[in-house]
PDB file of C-alpha atoms in Angstrom:
ATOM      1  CA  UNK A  19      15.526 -21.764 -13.509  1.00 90.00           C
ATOM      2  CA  UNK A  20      14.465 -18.504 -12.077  1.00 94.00           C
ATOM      3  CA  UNK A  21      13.334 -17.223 -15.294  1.00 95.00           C
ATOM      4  CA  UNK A  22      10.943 -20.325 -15.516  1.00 96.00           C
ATOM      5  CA  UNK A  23       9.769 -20.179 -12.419  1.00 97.00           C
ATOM      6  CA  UNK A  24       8.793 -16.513 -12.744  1.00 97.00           C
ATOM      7  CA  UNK A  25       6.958 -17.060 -16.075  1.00 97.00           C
ATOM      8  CA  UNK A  26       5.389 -19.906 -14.850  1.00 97.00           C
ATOM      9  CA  UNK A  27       4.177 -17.957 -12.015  1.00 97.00           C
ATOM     10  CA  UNK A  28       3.174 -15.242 -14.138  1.00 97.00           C
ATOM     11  CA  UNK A  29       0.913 -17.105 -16.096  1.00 97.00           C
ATOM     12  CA  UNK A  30      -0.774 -18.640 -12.763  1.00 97.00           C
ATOM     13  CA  UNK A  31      -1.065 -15.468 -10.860  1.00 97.00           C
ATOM     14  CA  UNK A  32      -2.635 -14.058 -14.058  1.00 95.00           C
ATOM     15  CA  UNK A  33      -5.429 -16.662 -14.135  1.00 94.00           C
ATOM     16  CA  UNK A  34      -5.539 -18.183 -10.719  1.00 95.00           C
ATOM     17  CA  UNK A  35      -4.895 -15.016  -9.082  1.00 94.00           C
ATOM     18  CA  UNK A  36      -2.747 -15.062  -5.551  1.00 96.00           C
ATOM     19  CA  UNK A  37      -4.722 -16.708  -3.633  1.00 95.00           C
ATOM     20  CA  UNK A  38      -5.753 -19.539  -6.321  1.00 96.00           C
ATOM     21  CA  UNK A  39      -2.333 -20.184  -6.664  1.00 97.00           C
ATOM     22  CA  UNK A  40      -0.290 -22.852  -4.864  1.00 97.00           C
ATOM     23  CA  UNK A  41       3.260 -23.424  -5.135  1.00 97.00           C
ATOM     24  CA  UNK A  42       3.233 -26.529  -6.207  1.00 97.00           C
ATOM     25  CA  UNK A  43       0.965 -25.505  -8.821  1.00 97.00           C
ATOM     26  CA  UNK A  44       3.836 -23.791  -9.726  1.00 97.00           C
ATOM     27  CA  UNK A  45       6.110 -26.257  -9.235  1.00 97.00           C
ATOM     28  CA  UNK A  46       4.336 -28.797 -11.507  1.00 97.00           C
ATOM     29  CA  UNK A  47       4.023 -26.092 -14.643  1.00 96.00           C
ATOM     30  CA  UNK A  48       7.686 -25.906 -14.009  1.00 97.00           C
ATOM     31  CA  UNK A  49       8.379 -29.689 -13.798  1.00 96.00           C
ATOM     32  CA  UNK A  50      10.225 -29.080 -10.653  1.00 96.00           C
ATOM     33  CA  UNK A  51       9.560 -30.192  -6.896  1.00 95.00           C
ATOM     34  CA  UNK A  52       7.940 -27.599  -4.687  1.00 95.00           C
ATOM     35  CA  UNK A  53      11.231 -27.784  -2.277  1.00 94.00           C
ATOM     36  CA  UNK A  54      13.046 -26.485  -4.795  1.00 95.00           C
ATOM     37  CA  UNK A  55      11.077 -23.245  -5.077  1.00 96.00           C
ATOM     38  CA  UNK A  56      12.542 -21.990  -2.249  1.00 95.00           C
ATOM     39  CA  UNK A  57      15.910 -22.470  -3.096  1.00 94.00           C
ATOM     40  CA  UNK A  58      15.138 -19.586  -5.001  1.00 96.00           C
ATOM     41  CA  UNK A  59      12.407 -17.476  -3.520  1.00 95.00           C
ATOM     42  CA  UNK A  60      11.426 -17.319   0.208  1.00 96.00           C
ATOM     43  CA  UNK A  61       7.664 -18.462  -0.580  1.00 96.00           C
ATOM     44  CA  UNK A  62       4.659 -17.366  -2.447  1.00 97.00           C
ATOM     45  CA  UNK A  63       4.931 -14.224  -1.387  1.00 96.00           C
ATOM     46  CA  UNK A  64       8.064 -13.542  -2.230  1.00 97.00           C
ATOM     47  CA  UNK A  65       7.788 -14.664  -5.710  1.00 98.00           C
ATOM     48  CA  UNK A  66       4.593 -13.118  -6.033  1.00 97.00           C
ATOM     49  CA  UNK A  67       6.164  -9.490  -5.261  1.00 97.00           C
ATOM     50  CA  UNK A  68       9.345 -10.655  -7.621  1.00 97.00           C
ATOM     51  CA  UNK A  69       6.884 -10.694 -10.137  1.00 98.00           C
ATOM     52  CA  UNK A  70       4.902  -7.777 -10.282  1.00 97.00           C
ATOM     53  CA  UNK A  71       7.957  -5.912  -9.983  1.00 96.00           C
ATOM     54  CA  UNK A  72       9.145  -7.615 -12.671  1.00 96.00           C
ATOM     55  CA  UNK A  73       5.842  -6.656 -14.878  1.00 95.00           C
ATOM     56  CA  UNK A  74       5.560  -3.123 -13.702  1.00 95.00           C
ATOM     57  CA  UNK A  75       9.495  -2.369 -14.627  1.00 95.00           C
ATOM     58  CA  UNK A  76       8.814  -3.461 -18.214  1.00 94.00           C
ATOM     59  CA  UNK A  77       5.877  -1.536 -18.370  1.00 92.00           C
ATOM     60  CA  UNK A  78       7.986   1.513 -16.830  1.00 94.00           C
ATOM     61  CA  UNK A  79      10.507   1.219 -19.327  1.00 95.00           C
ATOM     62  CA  UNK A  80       8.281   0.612 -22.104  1.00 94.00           C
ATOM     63  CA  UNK A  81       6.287   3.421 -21.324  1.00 94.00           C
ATOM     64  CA  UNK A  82       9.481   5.832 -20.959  1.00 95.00           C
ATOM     65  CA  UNK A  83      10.427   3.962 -24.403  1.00 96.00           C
ATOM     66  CA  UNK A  84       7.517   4.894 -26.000  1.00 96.00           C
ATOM     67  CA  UNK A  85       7.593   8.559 -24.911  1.00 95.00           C
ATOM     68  CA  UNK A  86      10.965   8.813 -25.927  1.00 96.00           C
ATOM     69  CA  UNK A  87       9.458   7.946 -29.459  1.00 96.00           C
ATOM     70  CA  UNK A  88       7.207  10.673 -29.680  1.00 96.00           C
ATOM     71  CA  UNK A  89       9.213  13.236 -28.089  1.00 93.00           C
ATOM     72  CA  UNK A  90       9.114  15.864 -30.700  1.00 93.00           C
ATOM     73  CA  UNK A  91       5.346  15.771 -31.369  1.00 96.00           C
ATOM     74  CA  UNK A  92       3.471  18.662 -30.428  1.00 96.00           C
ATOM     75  CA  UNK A  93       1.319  18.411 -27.292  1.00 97.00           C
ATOM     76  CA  UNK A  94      -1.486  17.297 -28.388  1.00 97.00           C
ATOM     77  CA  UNK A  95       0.296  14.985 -30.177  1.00 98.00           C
ATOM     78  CA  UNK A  96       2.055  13.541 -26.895  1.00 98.00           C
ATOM     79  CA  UNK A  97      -1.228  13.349 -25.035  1.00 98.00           C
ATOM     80  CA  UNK A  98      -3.302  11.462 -27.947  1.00 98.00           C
ATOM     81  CA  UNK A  99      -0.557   8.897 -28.430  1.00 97.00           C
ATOM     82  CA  UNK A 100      -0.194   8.254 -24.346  1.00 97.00           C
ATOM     83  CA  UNK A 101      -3.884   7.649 -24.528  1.00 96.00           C
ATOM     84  CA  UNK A 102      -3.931   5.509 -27.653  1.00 95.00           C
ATOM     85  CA  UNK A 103      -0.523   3.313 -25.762  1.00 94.00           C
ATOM     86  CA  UNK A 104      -2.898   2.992 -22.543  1.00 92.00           C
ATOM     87  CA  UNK A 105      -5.978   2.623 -24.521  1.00 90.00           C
ATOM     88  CA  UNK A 106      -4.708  -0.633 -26.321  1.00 89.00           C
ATOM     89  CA  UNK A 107      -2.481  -1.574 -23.848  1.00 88.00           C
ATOM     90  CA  UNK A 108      -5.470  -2.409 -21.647  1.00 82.00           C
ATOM     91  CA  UNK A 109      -7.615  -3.833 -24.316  1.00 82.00           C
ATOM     92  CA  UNK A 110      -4.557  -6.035 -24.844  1.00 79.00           C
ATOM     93  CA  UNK A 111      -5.322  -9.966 -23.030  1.00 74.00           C
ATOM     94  CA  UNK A 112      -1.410 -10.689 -22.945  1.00 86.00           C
ATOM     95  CA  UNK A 113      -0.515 -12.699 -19.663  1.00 93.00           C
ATOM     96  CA  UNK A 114       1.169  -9.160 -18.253  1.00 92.00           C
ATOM     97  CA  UNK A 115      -1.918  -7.124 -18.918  1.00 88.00           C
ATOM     98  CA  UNK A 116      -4.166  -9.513 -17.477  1.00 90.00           C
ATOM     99  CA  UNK A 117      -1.864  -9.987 -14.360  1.00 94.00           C
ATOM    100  CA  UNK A 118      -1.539  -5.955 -13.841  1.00 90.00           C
ATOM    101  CA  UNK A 119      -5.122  -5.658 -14.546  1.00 86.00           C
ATOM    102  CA  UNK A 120      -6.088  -8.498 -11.811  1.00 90.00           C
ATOM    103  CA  UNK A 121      -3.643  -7.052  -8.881  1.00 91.00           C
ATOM    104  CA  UNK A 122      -4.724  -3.607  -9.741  1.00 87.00           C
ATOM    105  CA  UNK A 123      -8.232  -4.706  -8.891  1.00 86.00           C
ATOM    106  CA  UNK A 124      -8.336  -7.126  -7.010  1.00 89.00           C
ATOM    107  CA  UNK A 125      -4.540  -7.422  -5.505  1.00 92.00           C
ATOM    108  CA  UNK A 126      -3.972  -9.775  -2.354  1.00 93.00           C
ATOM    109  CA  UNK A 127      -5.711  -7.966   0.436  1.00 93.00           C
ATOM    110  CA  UNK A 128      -2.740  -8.553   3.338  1.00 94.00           C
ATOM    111  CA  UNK A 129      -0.726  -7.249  -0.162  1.00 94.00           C
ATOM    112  CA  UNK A 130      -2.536  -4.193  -0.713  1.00 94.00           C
ATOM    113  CA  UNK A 131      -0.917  -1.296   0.925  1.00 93.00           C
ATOM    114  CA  UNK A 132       2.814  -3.026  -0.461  1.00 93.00           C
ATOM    115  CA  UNK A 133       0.968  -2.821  -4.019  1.00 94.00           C
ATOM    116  CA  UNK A 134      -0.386   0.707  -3.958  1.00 92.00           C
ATOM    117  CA  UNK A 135       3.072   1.679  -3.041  1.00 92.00           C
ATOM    118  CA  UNK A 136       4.247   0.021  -5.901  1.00 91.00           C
ATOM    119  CA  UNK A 137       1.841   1.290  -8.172  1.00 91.00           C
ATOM    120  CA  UNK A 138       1.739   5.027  -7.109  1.00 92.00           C
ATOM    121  CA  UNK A 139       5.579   4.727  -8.041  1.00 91.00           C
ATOM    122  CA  UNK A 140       4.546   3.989 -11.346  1.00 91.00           C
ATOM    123  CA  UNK A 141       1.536   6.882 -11.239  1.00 92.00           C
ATOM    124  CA  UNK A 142       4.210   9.177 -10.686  1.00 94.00           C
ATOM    125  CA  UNK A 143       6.460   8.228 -12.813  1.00 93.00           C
ATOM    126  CA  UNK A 144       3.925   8.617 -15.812  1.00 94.00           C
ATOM    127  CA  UNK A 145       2.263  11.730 -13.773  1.00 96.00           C
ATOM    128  CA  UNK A 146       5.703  13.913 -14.202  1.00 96.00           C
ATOM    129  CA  UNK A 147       6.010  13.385 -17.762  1.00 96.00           C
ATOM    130  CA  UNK A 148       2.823  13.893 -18.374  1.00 97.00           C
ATOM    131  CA  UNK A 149       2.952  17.200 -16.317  1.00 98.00           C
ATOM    132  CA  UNK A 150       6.138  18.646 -18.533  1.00 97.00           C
ATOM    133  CA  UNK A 151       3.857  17.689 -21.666  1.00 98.00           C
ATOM    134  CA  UNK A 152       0.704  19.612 -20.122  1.00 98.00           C
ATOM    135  CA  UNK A 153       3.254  22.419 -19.049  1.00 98.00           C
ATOM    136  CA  UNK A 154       5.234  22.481 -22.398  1.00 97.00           C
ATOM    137  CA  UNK A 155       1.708  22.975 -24.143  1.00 97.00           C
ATOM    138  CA  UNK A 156       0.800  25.580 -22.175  1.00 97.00           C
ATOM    139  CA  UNK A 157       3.544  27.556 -22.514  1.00 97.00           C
ATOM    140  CA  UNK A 158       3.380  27.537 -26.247  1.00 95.00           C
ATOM    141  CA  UNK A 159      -0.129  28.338 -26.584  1.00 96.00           C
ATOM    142  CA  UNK A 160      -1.620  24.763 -27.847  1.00 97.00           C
ATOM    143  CA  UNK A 161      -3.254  24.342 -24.505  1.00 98.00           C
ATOM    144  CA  UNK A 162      -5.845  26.715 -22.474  1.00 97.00           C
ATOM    145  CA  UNK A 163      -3.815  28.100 -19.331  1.00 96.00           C
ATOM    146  CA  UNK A 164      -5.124  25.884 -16.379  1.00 96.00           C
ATOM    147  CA  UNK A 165      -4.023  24.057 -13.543  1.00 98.00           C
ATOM    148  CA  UNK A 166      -1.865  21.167 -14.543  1.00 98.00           C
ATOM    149  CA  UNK A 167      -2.449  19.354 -11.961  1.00 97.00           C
ATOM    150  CA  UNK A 168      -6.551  19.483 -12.889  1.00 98.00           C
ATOM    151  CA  UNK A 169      -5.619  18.445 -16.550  1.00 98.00           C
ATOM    152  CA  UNK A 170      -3.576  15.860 -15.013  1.00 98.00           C
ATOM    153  CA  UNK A 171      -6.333  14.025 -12.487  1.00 96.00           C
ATOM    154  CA  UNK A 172      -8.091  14.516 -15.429  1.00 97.00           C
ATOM    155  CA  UNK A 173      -6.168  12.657 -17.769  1.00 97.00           C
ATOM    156  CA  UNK A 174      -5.447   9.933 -15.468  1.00 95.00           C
ATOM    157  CA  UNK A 175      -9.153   9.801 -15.130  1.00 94.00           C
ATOM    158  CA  UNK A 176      -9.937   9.283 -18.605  1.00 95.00           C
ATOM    159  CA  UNK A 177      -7.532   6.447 -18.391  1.00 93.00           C
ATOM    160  CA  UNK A 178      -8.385   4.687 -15.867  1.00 90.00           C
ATOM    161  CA  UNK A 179     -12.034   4.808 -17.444  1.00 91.00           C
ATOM    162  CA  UNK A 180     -10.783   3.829 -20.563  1.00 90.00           C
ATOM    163  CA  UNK A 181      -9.092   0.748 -18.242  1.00 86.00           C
ATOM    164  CA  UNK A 182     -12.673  -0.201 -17.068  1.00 84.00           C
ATOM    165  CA  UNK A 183     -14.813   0.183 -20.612  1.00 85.00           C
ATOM    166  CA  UNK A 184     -12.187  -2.077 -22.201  1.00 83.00           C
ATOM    167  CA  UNK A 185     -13.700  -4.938 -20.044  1.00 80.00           C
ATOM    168  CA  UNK A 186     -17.207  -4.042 -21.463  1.00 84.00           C
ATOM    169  CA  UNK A 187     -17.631  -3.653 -25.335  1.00 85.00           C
ATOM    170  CA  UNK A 188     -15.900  -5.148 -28.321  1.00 87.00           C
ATOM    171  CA  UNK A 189     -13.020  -4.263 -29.703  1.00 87.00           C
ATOM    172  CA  UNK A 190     -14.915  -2.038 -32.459  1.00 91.00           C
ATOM    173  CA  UNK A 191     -17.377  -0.451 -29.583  1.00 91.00           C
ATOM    174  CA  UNK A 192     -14.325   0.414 -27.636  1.00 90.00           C
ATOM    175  CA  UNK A 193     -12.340   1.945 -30.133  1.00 91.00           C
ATOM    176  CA  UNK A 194     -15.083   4.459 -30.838  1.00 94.00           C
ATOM    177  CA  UNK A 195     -15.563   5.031 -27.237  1.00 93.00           C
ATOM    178  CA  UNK A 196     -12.015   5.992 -27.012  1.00 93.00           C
ATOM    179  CA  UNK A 197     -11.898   8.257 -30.065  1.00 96.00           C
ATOM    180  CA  UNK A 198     -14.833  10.237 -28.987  1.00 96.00           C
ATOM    181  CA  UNK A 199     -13.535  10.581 -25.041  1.00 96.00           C
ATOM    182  CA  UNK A 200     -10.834  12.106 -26.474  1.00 97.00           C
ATOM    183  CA  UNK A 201     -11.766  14.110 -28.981  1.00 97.00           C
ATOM    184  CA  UNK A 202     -14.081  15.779 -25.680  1.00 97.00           C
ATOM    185  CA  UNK A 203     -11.187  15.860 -23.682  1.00 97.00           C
ATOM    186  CA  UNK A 204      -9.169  17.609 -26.389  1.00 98.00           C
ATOM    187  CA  UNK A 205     -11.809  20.308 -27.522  1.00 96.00           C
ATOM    188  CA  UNK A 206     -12.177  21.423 -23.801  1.00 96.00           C
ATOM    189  CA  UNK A 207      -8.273  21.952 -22.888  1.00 97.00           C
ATOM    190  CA  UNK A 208      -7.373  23.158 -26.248  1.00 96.00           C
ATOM    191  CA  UNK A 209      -6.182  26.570 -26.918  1.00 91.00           C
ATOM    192  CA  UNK A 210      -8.643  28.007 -29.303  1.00 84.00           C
ATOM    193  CA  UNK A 211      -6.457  31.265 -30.043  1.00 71.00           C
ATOM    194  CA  UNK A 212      -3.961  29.031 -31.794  1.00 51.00           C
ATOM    195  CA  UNK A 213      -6.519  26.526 -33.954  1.00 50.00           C
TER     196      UNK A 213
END
């Protein structure tokens, strides 16, 4: 029942957003009475939070998955494919996407600070193994020497722009857009004693 209730709410929250949301919205998707919600949860907000901790662990551990995958690229191997995975992630319209997207934007404003708390966990997460790529590359020559943590604001950057041009252009627009940002990106942190 929990499991219902959560993916019910998850679908709500993504297109509703919090606060056009009700619980017995919820309730009804479910096919359950509102009362019973809160033999489970303490109330909206509750559920709410169960939720997007919910989303952002599977994104964690699909992100940690993914790296794991490409762990014995080279550097610029690493970066391009953590680009690409954000890249379509965000042009992706799946109910999680559109749910992170929405609360990253636009979360609950009485929510906010409990959110950014949230998400900086997850910034940091994805900022240290970024860092050991951006470090690694350095060290064996692929990458100009420079401060990591410039390359990394900058990186994050690109990302998060990449975030907001997937909500303006088509798919084929946005692709191109994405090739071309980084092929800039990589030309100016590139070590050109090893190319």
């Amino acid at each position: 029942m929990i499991n219902k209730i959560k993916s019910v709410s998850l679908s709500l929250f993504a297109q509703k957003g919090y606060e056009g949301t009700s619980l017995a919205n919820i309730a009804q998707g479910v096919g359950i009475r509102k009362s019973s919600i809160y033999s489970h949860f303490e109330g909206k907000e509750h559920l709410f939070l169960s939720v997007f901790e919910d989303v952002q662990k599977e994104e964690l551990e699909a992100f940690i998955n993914f790296c794991q995958d490409i762990k014995d690229d080279s550097a610029k191997g690493k970066l391009y494919s953590i680009f690409k995975y954000y890249g379509e992630m965000y042009e992706n319209n799946n109910v999680e996407v559109v749910f992170w997207k929405r609360n990253i934007l636009f979360p609950p404003e009485f929510l906010k600070e409990k959110l950014q708390e949230k998400i900086i966990f997850y910034e940091k997460t994805m900022s240290e193994m970024v860092t050991a790529i951006f470090n690694k590359g350095i060290i064996n020559g692929e990458i100009q020497p420079r401060n990591v943590e410039d390359l990394l604001g900058t990186f994050i950057c690109l990302i998060d722009g990449m975030f907001m041009e997937s909500h303006y252009y088509t798919r084929q627009h946005y692709q191109v857009r994405l090739e071309a940002v980084w092929h800039t990106f990589w030309a100016g942190i590139k070590n050109n004693i090893t190319e």
